[in-house]
């Protein structure tokens, strides 16, 4: 078994249970909040997070992994409040979320400097608390592997090598960035079995997905409810096709839901993603997958066993 850092303290990998691998209690723009805090309602945001987490718990969820890091407004005290109110096992991340640039502070310092900060989050605590990160996060979108993005990926790889905690990425399948991420991570000596390439559910290109799987990585079918990118039927058909090929042990189901997010006005988000929530996969998706032939055992693998294996592999 493996000991995992959670917001409420260390847990054993055997205690993960049903896990939502990629969800956000809150996403907000770091700089905007710092400069214009009057735009935000902390109590309303807290209540929305508590509501979503409790709804997930009512459906059997025991653990949520929240990959909110620098660039997405990480606030470990906010996470701690949600844990206190709900009792959820919440695993926080360290890393940087950027599609293009990193803050000038990091541009003028080397990769190892950044990696040491990630290691500090894992070994000492996040934001001057004793709450430690349990996994690493980096991102590559349509802009590709920019100089700054590569710096983050390499820093994440080095922090992983020092600490052993697994890596989750944000990727853009249409641009093939998951494979590019693996190229850099492997160049740094990372075992792909420690890597979850996120947002692979945004494509129904089985050839691409099989190439990622064949490299040894896990794939996140983790954006259910974001239908403007790919409709639910296509997402389901892709999961079914991969399950039929025997790859349930490489897939995670999740929603990438943000209980609150300041990127758009709330009504715009609701219009774009009307069914988006922490419970969509339980209320609608898993029943649909079962109707299409996905077995109970395969669902258990995707929702219970894969998270345990991801955290345990070294």
PDB file of C-alpha atoms in Angstrom:
ATOM      1  CA  UNK A   1       0.000   0.000   0.000  1.00  0.00           C
ATOM      2  CA  UNK A   2       0.997   3.645  -0.473  1.00  0.00           C
ATOM      3  CA  UNK A   3       0.571   6.601   1.868  1.00  0.00           C
ATOM      4  CA  UNK A   4      -1.127   9.563   0.150  1.00  0.00           C
ATOM      5  CA  UNK A   5      -1.246  13.186   1.292  1.00  0.00           C
ATOM      6  CA  UNK A   6      -4.818  14.451   1.599  1.00  0.00           C
ATOM      7  CA  UNK A   7      -6.145  17.759   2.869  1.00  0.00           C
ATOM      8  CA  UNK A   8      -7.201  16.118   6.146  1.00  0.00           C
ATOM      9  CA  UNK A   9      -3.953  14.184   6.576  1.00  0.00           C
ATOM     10  CA  UNK A  10      -2.294  11.068   5.264  1.00  0.00           C
ATOM     11  CA  UNK A  11      -4.434   8.198   4.014  1.00  0.00           C
ATOM     12  CA  UNK A  12      -3.589   4.733   2.750  1.00  0.00           C
ATOM     13  CA  UNK A  13      -4.208   3.975  -0.911  1.00  0.00           C
ATOM     14  CA  UNK A  14      -6.465   1.118   0.215  1.00  0.00           C
ATOM     15  CA  UNK A  15      -8.825   3.755   1.667  1.00  0.00           C
ATOM     16  CA  UNK A  16      -9.476   5.697  -1.552  1.00  0.00           C
ATOM     17  CA  UNK A  17     -12.752   3.980  -2.431  1.00  0.00           C
ATOM     18  CA  UNK A  18     -14.883   5.451  -5.210  1.00  0.00           C
ATOM     19  CA  UNK A  19     -12.823   8.302  -6.612  1.00  0.00           C
ATOM     20  CA  UNK A  20     -13.597  11.297  -8.795  1.00  0.00           C
ATOM     21  CA  UNK A  21     -10.156  11.837 -10.285  1.00  0.00           C
ATOM     22  CA  UNK A  22     -10.565  15.329 -11.773  1.00  0.00           C
ATOM     23  CA  UNK A  23     -12.904  17.901 -10.221  1.00  0.00           C
ATOM     24  CA  UNK A  24     -12.493  21.484  -8.994  1.00  0.00           C
ATOM     25  CA  UNK A  25     -14.036  22.924  -5.844  1.00  0.00           C
ATOM     26  CA  UNK A  26     -13.391  26.387  -7.245  1.00  0.00           C
ATOM     27  CA  UNK A  27     -11.541  27.939 -10.183  1.00  0.00           C
ATOM     28  CA  UNK A  28     -10.723  31.613 -10.291  1.00  0.00           C
ATOM     29  CA  UNK A  29      -8.158  33.923 -11.851  1.00  0.00           C
ATOM     30  CA  UNK A  30      -5.364  34.476  -9.319  1.00  0.00           C
ATOM     31  CA  UNK A  31      -4.505  38.031 -10.379  1.00  0.00           C
ATOM     32  CA  UNK A  32      -8.110  39.204 -10.760  1.00  0.00           C
ATOM     33  CA  UNK A  33      -9.082  37.975  -7.296  1.00  0.00           C
ATOM     34  CA  UNK A  34      -5.998  39.549  -5.715  1.00  0.00           C
ATOM     35  CA  UNK A  35      -6.657  42.951  -7.271  1.00  0.00           C
ATOM     36  CA  UNK A  36     -10.474  43.012  -7.293  1.00  0.00           C
ATOM     37  CA  UNK A  37     -11.663  40.836  -4.395  1.00  0.00           C
ATOM     38  CA  UNK A  38     -15.015  42.649  -4.281  1.00  0.00           C
ATOM     39  CA  UNK A  39     -16.015  40.660  -7.385  1.00  0.00           C
ATOM     40  CA  UNK A  40     -16.102  37.435  -5.391  1.00  0.00           C
ATOM     41  CA  UNK A  41     -18.445  35.976  -2.772  1.00  0.00           C
ATOM     42  CA  UNK A  42     -16.461  33.559  -0.620  1.00  0.00           C
ATOM     43  CA  UNK A  43     -19.440  32.257   1.340  1.00  0.00           C
ATOM     44  CA  UNK A  44     -21.548  31.587  -1.768  1.00  0.00           C
ATOM     45  CA  UNK A  45     -18.615  29.787  -3.400  1.00  0.00           C
ATOM     46  CA  UNK A  46     -18.095  27.699  -0.278  1.00  0.00           C
ATOM     47  CA  UNK A  47     -21.745  26.678  -0.112  1.00  0.00           C
ATOM     48  CA  UNK A  48     -21.776  25.634  -3.780  1.00  0.00           C
ATOM     49  CA  UNK A  49     -18.702  23.472  -3.235  1.00  0.00           C
ATOM     50  CA  UNK A  50     -20.196  21.887  -0.129  1.00  0.00           C
ATOM     51  CA  UNK A  51     -23.435  21.179  -2.002  1.00  0.00           C
ATOM     52  CA  UNK A  52     -21.665  19.468  -4.899  1.00  0.00           C
ATOM     53  CA  UNK A  53     -19.377  17.428  -2.648  1.00  0.00           C
ATOM     54  CA  UNK A  54     -22.257  16.252  -0.471  1.00  0.00           C
ATOM     55  CA  UNK A  55     -24.177  15.224  -3.576  1.00  0.00           C
ATOM     56  CA  UNK A  56     -21.195  13.150  -4.716  1.00  0.00           C
ATOM     57  CA  UNK A  57     -20.849  11.576  -1.270  1.00  0.00           C
ATOM     58  CA  UNK A  58     -24.537  10.605  -1.397  1.00  0.00           C
ATOM     59  CA  UNK A  59     -23.729   8.625  -4.544  1.00  0.00           C
ATOM     60  CA  UNK A  60     -20.877   6.732  -2.936  1.00  0.00           C
ATOM     61  CA  UNK A  61     -17.874   8.955  -3.638  1.00  0.00           C
ATOM     62  CA  UNK A  62     -15.215   8.730  -0.946  1.00  0.00           C
ATOM     63  CA  UNK A  63     -12.312  10.635  -2.558  1.00  0.00           C
ATOM     64  CA  UNK A  64     -11.980  13.619  -4.890  1.00  0.00           C
ATOM     65  CA  UNK A  65      -8.747  14.697  -6.567  1.00  0.00           C
ATOM     66  CA  UNK A  66      -8.702  18.460  -7.139  1.00  0.00           C
ATOM     67  CA  UNK A  67      -6.006  19.568  -9.637  1.00  0.00           C
ATOM     68  CA  UNK A  68      -6.419  23.284  -8.900  1.00  0.00           C
ATOM     69  CA  UNK A  69      -2.926  24.816  -8.881  1.00  0.00           C
ATOM     70  CA  UNK A  70      -1.244  28.163  -9.601  1.00  0.00           C
ATOM     71  CA  UNK A  71      -3.100  29.660 -12.549  1.00  0.00           C
ATOM     72  CA  UNK A  72      -6.443  28.303 -11.370  1.00  0.00           C
ATOM     73  CA  UNK A  73      -6.633  30.098  -8.024  1.00  0.00           C
ATOM     74  CA  UNK A  74      -5.582  27.334  -5.626  1.00  0.00           C
ATOM     75  CA  UNK A  75      -6.614  28.159  -2.053  1.00  0.00           C
ATOM     76  CA  UNK A  76      -5.801  25.355   0.356  1.00  0.00           C
ATOM     77  CA  UNK A  77      -7.706  26.960   3.236  1.00  0.00           C
ATOM     78  CA  UNK A  78     -10.846  26.995   1.110  1.00  0.00           C
ATOM     79  CA  UNK A  79     -10.324  23.310   0.357  1.00  0.00           C
ATOM     80  CA  UNK A  80      -9.843  22.628   4.059  1.00  0.00           C
ATOM     81  CA  UNK A  81     -13.169  24.308   4.885  1.00  0.00           C
ATOM     82  CA  UNK A  82     -14.992  22.070   2.397  1.00  0.00           C
ATOM     83  CA  UNK A  83     -13.339  18.983   3.860  1.00  0.00           C
ATOM     84  CA  UNK A  84     -14.303  20.066   7.388  1.00  0.00           C
ATOM     85  CA  UNK A  85     -17.941  20.567   6.377  1.00  0.00           C
ATOM     86  CA  UNK A  86     -18.334  17.391   4.316  1.00  0.00           C
ATOM     87  CA  UNK A  87     -15.792  14.802   5.493  1.00  0.00           C
ATOM     88  CA  UNK A  88     -14.670  14.081   1.930  1.00  0.00           C
ATOM     89  CA  UNK A  89     -11.180  12.723   1.336  1.00  0.00           C
ATOM     90  CA  UNK A  90      -9.788  15.517  -0.832  1.00  0.00           C
ATOM     91  CA  UNK A  91      -6.386  15.260  -2.503  1.00  0.00           C
ATOM     92  CA  UNK A  92      -4.824  18.555  -3.561  1.00  0.00           C
ATOM     93  CA  UNK A  93      -2.235  19.128  -6.269  1.00  0.00           C
ATOM     94  CA  UNK A  94       0.846  21.193  -6.883  1.00  0.00           C
ATOM     95  CA  UNK A  95       2.145  22.482 -10.200  1.00  0.00           C
ATOM     96  CA  UNK A  96       1.312  25.261 -12.626  1.00  0.00           C
ATOM     97  CA  UNK A  97      -1.593  25.531 -15.053  1.00  0.00           C
ATOM     98  CA  UNK A  98      -0.645  27.535 -18.128  1.00  0.00           C
ATOM     99  CA  UNK A  99      -1.168  27.169 -21.858  1.00  0.00           C
ATOM    100  CA  UNK A 100       1.582  29.585 -22.821  1.00  0.00           C
ATOM    101  CA  UNK A 101       3.393  31.803 -20.286  1.00  0.00           C
ATOM    102  CA  UNK A 102       4.508  31.451 -16.682  1.00  0.00           C
ATOM    103  CA  UNK A 103       4.974  34.397 -14.289  1.00  0.00           C
ATOM    104  CA  UNK A 104       8.143  36.404 -14.862  1.00  0.00           C
ATOM    105  CA  UNK A 105       9.335  35.209 -11.470  1.00  0.00           C
ATOM    106  CA  UNK A 106       9.714  31.715 -12.935  1.00  0.00           C
ATOM    107  CA  UNK A 107      10.884  32.807 -16.377  1.00  0.00           C
ATOM    108  CA  UNK A 108      13.974  34.285 -14.735  1.00  0.00           C
ATOM    109  CA  UNK A 109      14.772  31.194 -12.677  1.00  0.00           C
ATOM    110  CA  UNK A 110      15.686  27.657 -13.675  1.00  0.00           C
ATOM    111  CA  UNK A 111      13.676  24.453 -13.802  1.00  0.00           C
ATOM    112  CA  UNK A 112      15.090  23.076 -10.573  1.00  0.00           C
ATOM    113  CA  UNK A 113      14.004  26.194  -8.676  1.00  0.00           C
ATOM    114  CA  UNK A 114      10.418  25.535  -9.756  1.00  0.00           C
ATOM    115  CA  UNK A 115      10.706  21.814  -9.016  1.00  0.00           C
ATOM    116  CA  UNK A 116      11.868  22.558  -5.455  1.00  0.00           C
ATOM    117  CA  UNK A 117       8.742  24.613  -4.825  1.00  0.00           C
ATOM    118  CA  UNK A 118       6.582  21.707  -5.980  1.00  0.00           C
ATOM    119  CA  UNK A 119       8.552  19.370  -3.715  1.00  0.00           C
ATOM    120  CA  UNK A 120       8.011  21.783  -0.826  1.00  0.00           C
ATOM    121  CA  UNK A 121       4.234  21.628  -1.383  1.00  0.00           C
ATOM    122  CA  UNK A 122       4.442  17.840  -1.194  1.00  0.00           C
ATOM    123  CA  UNK A 123       6.848  17.459   1.703  1.00  0.00           C
ATOM    124  CA  UNK A 124       6.342  20.574   3.875  1.00  0.00           C
ATOM    125  CA  UNK A 125       2.917  21.978   3.001  1.00  0.00           C
ATOM    126  CA  UNK A 126       0.975  24.297   0.709  1.00  0.00           C
ATOM    127  CA  UNK A 127       0.723  28.067   1.214  1.00  0.00           C
ATOM    128  CA  UNK A 128       2.444  28.063   4.626  1.00  0.00           C
ATOM    129  CA  UNK A 129       0.176  25.348   6.021  1.00  0.00           C
ATOM    130  CA  UNK A 130       0.919  21.758   6.984  1.00  0.00           C
ATOM    131  CA  UNK A 131      -1.503  20.510   4.291  1.00  0.00           C
ATOM    132  CA  UNK A 132       0.507  18.631   1.684  1.00  0.00           C
ATOM    133  CA  UNK A 133      -0.069  18.027  -2.011  1.00  0.00           C
ATOM    134  CA  UNK A 134      -0.743  14.477  -3.168  1.00  0.00           C
ATOM    135  CA  UNK A 135      -0.078  14.750  -6.903  1.00  0.00           C
ATOM    136  CA  UNK A 136       1.432  16.997  -9.582  1.00  0.00           C
ATOM    137  CA  UNK A 137      -0.267  18.953 -12.368  1.00  0.00           C
ATOM    138  CA  UNK A 138       0.860  20.523 -15.657  1.00  0.00           C
ATOM    139  CA  UNK A 139      -0.948  21.611 -18.808  1.00  0.00           C
ATOM    140  CA  UNK A 140      -0.481  21.793 -22.568  1.00  0.00           C
ATOM    141  CA  UNK A 141      -3.249  23.090 -24.818  1.00  0.00           C
ATOM    142  CA  UNK A 142      -3.588  24.088 -28.469  1.00  0.00           C
ATOM    143  CA  UNK A 143      -0.607  26.465 -28.149  1.00  0.00           C
ATOM    144  CA  UNK A 144       1.596  23.389 -27.851  1.00  0.00           C
ATOM    145  CA  UNK A 145       4.897  23.000 -26.056  1.00  0.00           C
ATOM    146  CA  UNK A 146       5.947  26.596 -25.557  1.00  0.00           C
ATOM    147  CA  UNK A 147       9.209  27.347 -23.761  1.00  0.00           C
ATOM    148  CA  UNK A 148       7.374  28.121 -20.533  1.00  0.00           C
ATOM    149  CA  UNK A 149       5.098  25.074 -20.757  1.00  0.00           C
ATOM    150  CA  UNK A 150       8.094  22.805 -21.270  1.00  0.00           C
ATOM    151  CA  UNK A 151       9.728  24.315 -18.204  1.00  0.00           C
ATOM    152  CA  UNK A 152       6.690  23.399 -16.097  1.00  0.00           C
ATOM    153  CA  UNK A 153       6.516  19.854 -17.465  1.00  0.00           C
ATOM    154  CA  UNK A 154      10.194  19.266 -16.725  1.00  0.00           C
ATOM    155  CA  UNK A 155       9.844  20.720 -13.229  1.00  0.00           C
ATOM    156  CA  UNK A 156       6.848  18.461 -12.579  1.00  0.00           C
ATOM    157  CA  UNK A 157       8.857  15.473 -13.783  1.00  0.00           C
ATOM    158  CA  UNK A 158      11.757  16.298 -11.476  1.00  0.00           C
ATOM    159  CA  UNK A 159       9.469  16.819  -8.493  1.00  0.00           C
ATOM    160  CA  UNK A 160       7.860  13.463  -9.257  1.00  0.00           C
ATOM    161  CA  UNK A 161      11.253  11.772  -9.412  1.00  0.00           C
ATOM    162  CA  UNK A 162      12.126  13.178  -5.982  1.00  0.00           C
ATOM    163  CA  UNK A 163       8.815  12.505  -4.239  1.00  0.00           C
ATOM    164  CA  UNK A 164       7.142   9.628  -6.104  1.00  0.00           C
ATOM    165  CA  UNK A 165       3.713  11.297  -6.274  1.00  0.00           C
ATOM    166  CA  UNK A 166       1.891  10.782  -9.596  1.00  0.00           C
ATOM    167  CA  UNK A 167       1.395  13.286 -12.419  1.00  0.00           C
ATOM    168  CA  UNK A 168      -1.856  14.505 -13.971  1.00  0.00           C
ATOM    169  CA  UNK A 169      -1.906  16.658 -17.084  1.00  0.00           C
ATOM    170  CA  UNK A 170      -4.318  18.891 -18.929  1.00  0.00           C
ATOM    171  CA  UNK A 171      -4.002  18.013 -22.607  1.00  0.00           C
ATOM    172  CA  UNK A 172      -5.532  18.977 -25.942  1.00  0.00           C
ATOM    173  CA  UNK A 173      -6.135  15.734 -27.877  1.00  0.00           C
ATOM    174  CA  UNK A 174      -6.908  17.484 -31.160  1.00  0.00           C
ATOM    175  CA  UNK A 175      -3.334  18.820 -31.115  1.00  0.00           C
ATOM    176  CA  UNK A 176      -1.832  15.546 -29.902  1.00  0.00           C
ATOM    177  CA  UNK A 177      -0.325  17.219 -26.865  1.00  0.00           C
ATOM    178  CA  UNK A 178      -0.673  14.187 -24.618  1.00  0.00           C
ATOM    179  CA  UNK A 179       1.989  12.400 -26.659  1.00  0.00           C
ATOM    180  CA  UNK A 180       4.201  15.497 -26.596  1.00  0.00           C
ATOM    181  CA  UNK A 181       3.875  15.637 -22.813  1.00  0.00           C
ATOM    182  CA  UNK A 182       4.916  12.004 -22.568  1.00  0.00           C
ATOM    183  CA  UNK A 183       7.961  12.701 -24.751  1.00  0.00           C
ATOM    184  CA  UNK A 184       9.218  15.298 -22.261  1.00  0.00           C
ATOM    185  CA  UNK A 185       8.273  13.346 -19.148  1.00  0.00           C
ATOM    186  CA  UNK A 186      10.003  10.231 -20.420  1.00  0.00           C
ATOM    187  CA  UNK A 187      13.031  12.309 -21.379  1.00  0.00           C
ATOM    188  CA  UNK A 188      13.193  13.306 -17.705  1.00  0.00           C
ATOM    189  CA  UNK A 189      13.037   9.648 -16.660  1.00  0.00           C
ATOM    190  CA  UNK A 190       9.364   9.405 -15.680  1.00  0.00           C
ATOM    191  CA  UNK A 191       7.629   6.035 -15.985  1.00  0.00           C
ATOM    192  CA  UNK A 192       4.446   6.669 -18.044  1.00  0.00           C
ATOM    193  CA  UNK A 193       2.537   4.407 -15.650  1.00  0.00           C
ATOM    194  CA  UNK A 194       2.812   7.275 -13.150  1.00  0.00           C
ATOM    195  CA  UNK A 195       1.096   9.644 -15.595  1.00  0.00           C
ATOM    196  CA  UNK A 196      -2.572  10.406 -16.235  1.00  0.00           C
ATOM    197  CA  UNK A 197      -3.048  12.306 -19.494  1.00  0.00           C
ATOM    198  CA  UNK A 198      -6.124  14.378 -18.791  1.00  0.00           C
ATOM    199  CA  UNK A 199      -9.035  15.298 -21.054  1.00  0.00           C
ATOM    200  CA  UNK A 200      -8.553  12.402 -23.460  1.00  0.00           C
ATOM    201  CA  UNK A 201     -12.330  12.113 -23.470  1.00  0.00           C
ATOM    202  CA  UNK A 202     -12.409  15.265 -25.607  1.00  0.00           C
ATOM    203  CA  UNK A 203     -11.695  13.111 -28.664  1.00  0.00           C
ATOM    204  CA  UNK A 204     -13.193  10.025 -30.289  1.00  0.00           C
ATOM    205  CA  UNK A 205      -9.959   9.390 -32.219  1.00  0.00           C
ATOM    206  CA  UNK A 206      -9.261   5.842 -31.069  1.00  0.00           C
ATOM    207  CA  UNK A 207      -5.940   5.716 -32.893  1.00  0.00           C
ATOM    208  CA  UNK A 208      -4.642   8.653 -30.875  1.00  0.00           C
ATOM    209  CA  UNK A 209      -5.977   7.282 -27.592  1.00  0.00           C
ATOM    210  CA  UNK A 210      -4.445   3.875 -28.199  1.00  0.00           C
ATOM    211  CA  UNK A 211      -1.095   5.519 -28.902  1.00  0.00           C
ATOM    212  CA  UNK A 212      -1.266   7.214 -25.500  1.00  0.00           C
ATOM    213  CA  UNK A 213      -2.298   3.979 -23.793  1.00  0.00           C
ATOM    214  CA  UNK A 214       0.411   2.011 -25.588  1.00  0.00           C
ATOM    215  CA  UNK A 215       2.980   4.360 -24.095  1.00  0.00           C
ATOM    216  CA  UNK A 216       1.849   3.117 -20.670  1.00  0.00           C
ATOM    217  CA  UNK A 217      -0.100   6.157 -19.451  1.00  0.00           C
ATOM    218  CA  UNK A 218      -3.610   6.365 -18.057  1.00  0.00           C
ATOM    219  CA  UNK A 219      -6.199   8.441 -19.916  1.00  0.00           C
ATOM    220  CA  UNK A 220      -8.766  10.758 -18.384  1.00  0.00           C
ATOM    221  CA  UNK A 221     -12.257  10.416 -19.813  1.00  0.00           C
ATOM    222  CA  UNK A 222     -12.888  13.251 -17.434  1.00  0.00           C
ATOM    223  CA  UNK A 223     -14.968  16.006 -19.004  1.00  0.00           C
ATOM    224  CA  UNK A 224     -18.444  14.581 -18.992  1.00  0.00           C
ATOM    225  CA  UNK A 225     -20.905  17.441 -19.151  1.00  0.00           C
ATOM    226  CA  UNK A 226     -18.721  19.695 -21.312  1.00  0.00           C
ATOM    227  CA  UNK A 227     -20.722  18.916 -24.401  1.00  0.00           C
ATOM    228  CA  UNK A 228     -19.559  21.938 -26.409  1.00  0.00           C
ATOM    229  CA  UNK A 229     -16.224  20.123 -26.873  1.00  0.00           C
ATOM    230  CA  UNK A 230     -17.635  16.659 -27.609  1.00  0.00           C
ATOM    231  CA  UNK A 231     -21.152  15.374 -27.158  1.00  0.00           C
ATOM    232  CA  UNK A 232     -21.989  12.762 -24.531  1.00  0.00           C
ATOM    233  CA  UNK A 233     -22.889  10.065 -27.041  1.00  0.00           C
ATOM    234  CA  UNK A 234     -19.465  10.299 -28.684  1.00  0.00           C
ATOM    235  CA  UNK A 235     -17.751  10.251 -25.296  1.00  0.00           C
ATOM    236  CA  UNK A 236     -19.707   7.162 -24.295  1.00  0.00           C
ATOM    237  CA  UNK A 237     -19.030   5.351 -27.539  1.00  0.00           C
ATOM    238  CA  UNK A 238     -15.311   5.949 -27.114  1.00  0.00           C
ATOM    239  CA  UNK A 239     -15.297   4.577 -23.565  1.00  0.00           C
ATOM    240  CA  UNK A 240     -17.298   1.562 -24.714  1.00  0.00           C
ATOM    241  CA  UNK A 241     -14.947   0.877 -27.622  1.00  0.00           C
ATOM    242  CA  UNK A 242     -11.883   1.034 -25.366  1.00  0.00           C
ATOM    243  CA  UNK A 243     -13.547  -1.108 -22.713  1.00  0.00           C
ATOM    244  CA  UNK A 244     -14.347  -3.704 -25.358  1.00  0.00           C
ATOM    245  CA  UNK A 245     -10.650  -3.742 -26.287  1.00  0.00           C
ATOM    246  CA  UNK A 246      -9.763  -4.453 -22.647  1.00  0.00           C
ATOM    247  CA  UNK A 247      -8.631  -0.980 -21.594  1.00  0.00           C
ATOM    248  CA  UNK A 248     -10.948  -0.241 -18.664  1.00  0.00           C
ATOM    249  CA  UNK A 249      -7.830  -0.511 -16.515  1.00  0.00           C
ATOM    250  CA  UNK A 250      -6.364   2.561 -18.248  1.00  0.00           C
ATOM    251  CA  UNK A 251      -9.378   4.899 -18.059  1.00  0.00           C
ATOM    252  CA  UNK A 252     -10.781   7.283 -15.451  1.00  0.00           C
ATOM    253  CA  UNK A 253     -14.312   8.684 -15.526  1.00  0.00           C
ATOM    254  CA  UNK A 254     -14.816  12.190 -14.174  1.00  0.00           C
ATOM    255  CA  UNK A 255     -16.372  15.544 -15.081  1.00  0.00           C
ATOM    256  CA  UNK A 256     -13.753  18.309 -14.611  1.00  0.00           C
ATOM    257  CA  UNK A 257     -16.617  20.152 -12.967  1.00  0.00           C
ATOM    258  CA  UNK A 258     -15.952  23.519 -11.334  1.00  0.00           C
ATOM    259  CA  UNK A 259     -18.386  24.286  -8.513  1.00  0.00           C
ATOM    260  CA  UNK A 260     -17.671  27.917  -9.330  1.00  0.00           C
ATOM    261  CA  UNK A 261     -15.484  29.355 -12.081  1.00  0.00           C
ATOM    262  CA  UNK A 262     -14.899  33.009 -12.934  1.00  0.00           C
ATOM    263  CA  UNK A 263     -13.953  32.531 -16.585  1.00  0.00           C
ATOM    264  CA  UNK A 264     -17.517  33.222 -17.723  1.00  0.00           C
ATOM    265  CA  UNK A 265     -20.699  34.623 -16.261  1.00  0.00           C
ATOM    266  CA  UNK A 266     -22.652  31.864 -14.429  1.00  0.00           C
ATOM    267  CA  UNK A 267     -25.537  31.949 -16.910  1.00  0.00           C
ATOM    268  CA  UNK A 268     -23.117  31.434 -19.805  1.00  0.00           C
ATOM    269  CA  UNK A 269     -21.625  28.366 -18.121  1.00  0.00           C
ATOM    270  CA  UNK A 270     -25.084  26.961 -17.489  1.00  0.00           C
ATOM    271  CA  UNK A 271     -26.037  27.498 -21.125  1.00  0.00           C
ATOM    272  CA  UNK A 272     -22.825  25.913 -22.443  1.00  0.00           C
ATOM    273  CA  UNK A 273     -22.860  22.958 -20.032  1.00  0.00           C
ATOM    274  CA  UNK A 274     -26.409  22.509 -18.683  1.00  0.00           C
ATOM    275  CA  UNK A 275     -25.871  19.081 -17.060  1.00  0.00           C
ATOM    276  CA  UNK A 276     -22.385  19.683 -15.666  1.00  0.00           C
ATOM    277  CA  UNK A 277     -21.983  18.603 -12.033  1.00  0.00           C
ATOM    278  CA  UNK A 278     -20.141  16.278  -9.634  1.00  0.00           C
ATOM    279  CA  UNK A 279     -22.902  13.686 -10.049  1.00  0.00           C
ATOM    280  CA  UNK A 280     -23.535  13.494 -13.801  1.00  0.00           C
ATOM    281  CA  UNK A 281     -21.547  10.306 -14.333  1.00  0.00           C
ATOM    282  CA  UNK A 282     -23.472   8.537 -11.560  1.00  0.00           C
ATOM    283  CA  UNK A 283     -26.931   9.778 -12.487  1.00  0.00           C
ATOM    284  CA  UNK A 284     -26.678   9.461 -16.267  1.00  0.00           C
ATOM    285  CA  UNK A 285     -23.366   8.278 -17.699  1.00  0.00           C
ATOM    286  CA  UNK A 286     -22.712   5.012 -15.865  1.00  0.00           C
ATOM    287  CA  UNK A 287     -26.289   3.775 -16.545  1.00  0.00           C
ATOM    288  CA  UNK A 288     -25.799   4.647 -20.233  1.00  0.00           C
ATOM    289  CA  UNK A 289     -22.449   2.860 -20.361  1.00  0.00           C
ATOM    290  CA  UNK A 290     -23.982  -0.244 -18.798  1.00  0.00           C
ATOM    291  CA  UNK A 291     -26.753  -0.221 -21.402  1.00  0.00           C
ATOM    292  CA  UNK A 292     -24.030  -0.223 -24.052  1.00  0.00           C
ATOM    293  CA  UNK A 293     -22.338  -3.272 -22.542  1.00  0.00           C
ATOM    294  CA  UNK A 294     -19.802  -1.916 -20.072  1.00  0.00           C
ATOM    295  CA  UNK A 295     -19.764  -4.336 -17.139  1.00  0.00           C
ATOM    296  CA  UNK A 296     -20.022  -3.707 -13.396  1.00  0.00           C
ATOM    297  CA  UNK A 297     -16.476  -4.977 -13.072  1.00  0.00           C
ATOM    298  CA  UNK A 298     -15.227  -2.457 -15.641  1.00  0.00           C
ATOM    299  CA  UNK A 299     -17.059   0.380 -13.873  1.00  0.00           C
ATOM    300  CA  UNK A 300     -15.476  -0.678 -10.589  1.00  0.00           C
ATOM    301  CA  UNK A 301     -12.078  -0.702 -12.270  1.00  0.00           C
ATOM    302  CA  UNK A 302     -12.508   2.829 -13.607  1.00  0.00           C
ATOM    303  CA  UNK A 303     -14.019   4.302 -10.439  1.00  0.00           C
ATOM    304  CA  UNK A 304     -12.197   2.359  -7.693  1.00  0.00           C
ATOM    305  CA  UNK A 305      -9.187   0.353  -8.801  1.00  0.00           C
ATOM    306  CA  UNK A 306      -7.423   2.686 -11.232  1.00  0.00           C
ATOM    307  CA  UNK A 307      -6.956   5.499  -8.719  1.00  0.00           C
ATOM    308  CA  UNK A 308      -5.383   3.065  -6.284  1.00  0.00           C
ATOM    309  CA  UNK A 309      -3.007   1.755  -8.952  1.00  0.00           C
ATOM    310  CA  UNK A 310      -2.117   5.274 -10.149  1.00  0.00           C
ATOM    311  CA  UNK A 311      -1.070   6.349  -6.673  1.00  0.00           C
ATOM    312  CA  UNK A 312       0.735   3.082  -5.925  1.00  0.00           C
ATOM    313  CA  UNK A 313       2.822   2.768  -9.090  1.00  0.00           C
ATOM    314  CA  UNK A 314       6.441   3.864  -8.777  1.00  0.00           C
TER     315      UNK A 314
END
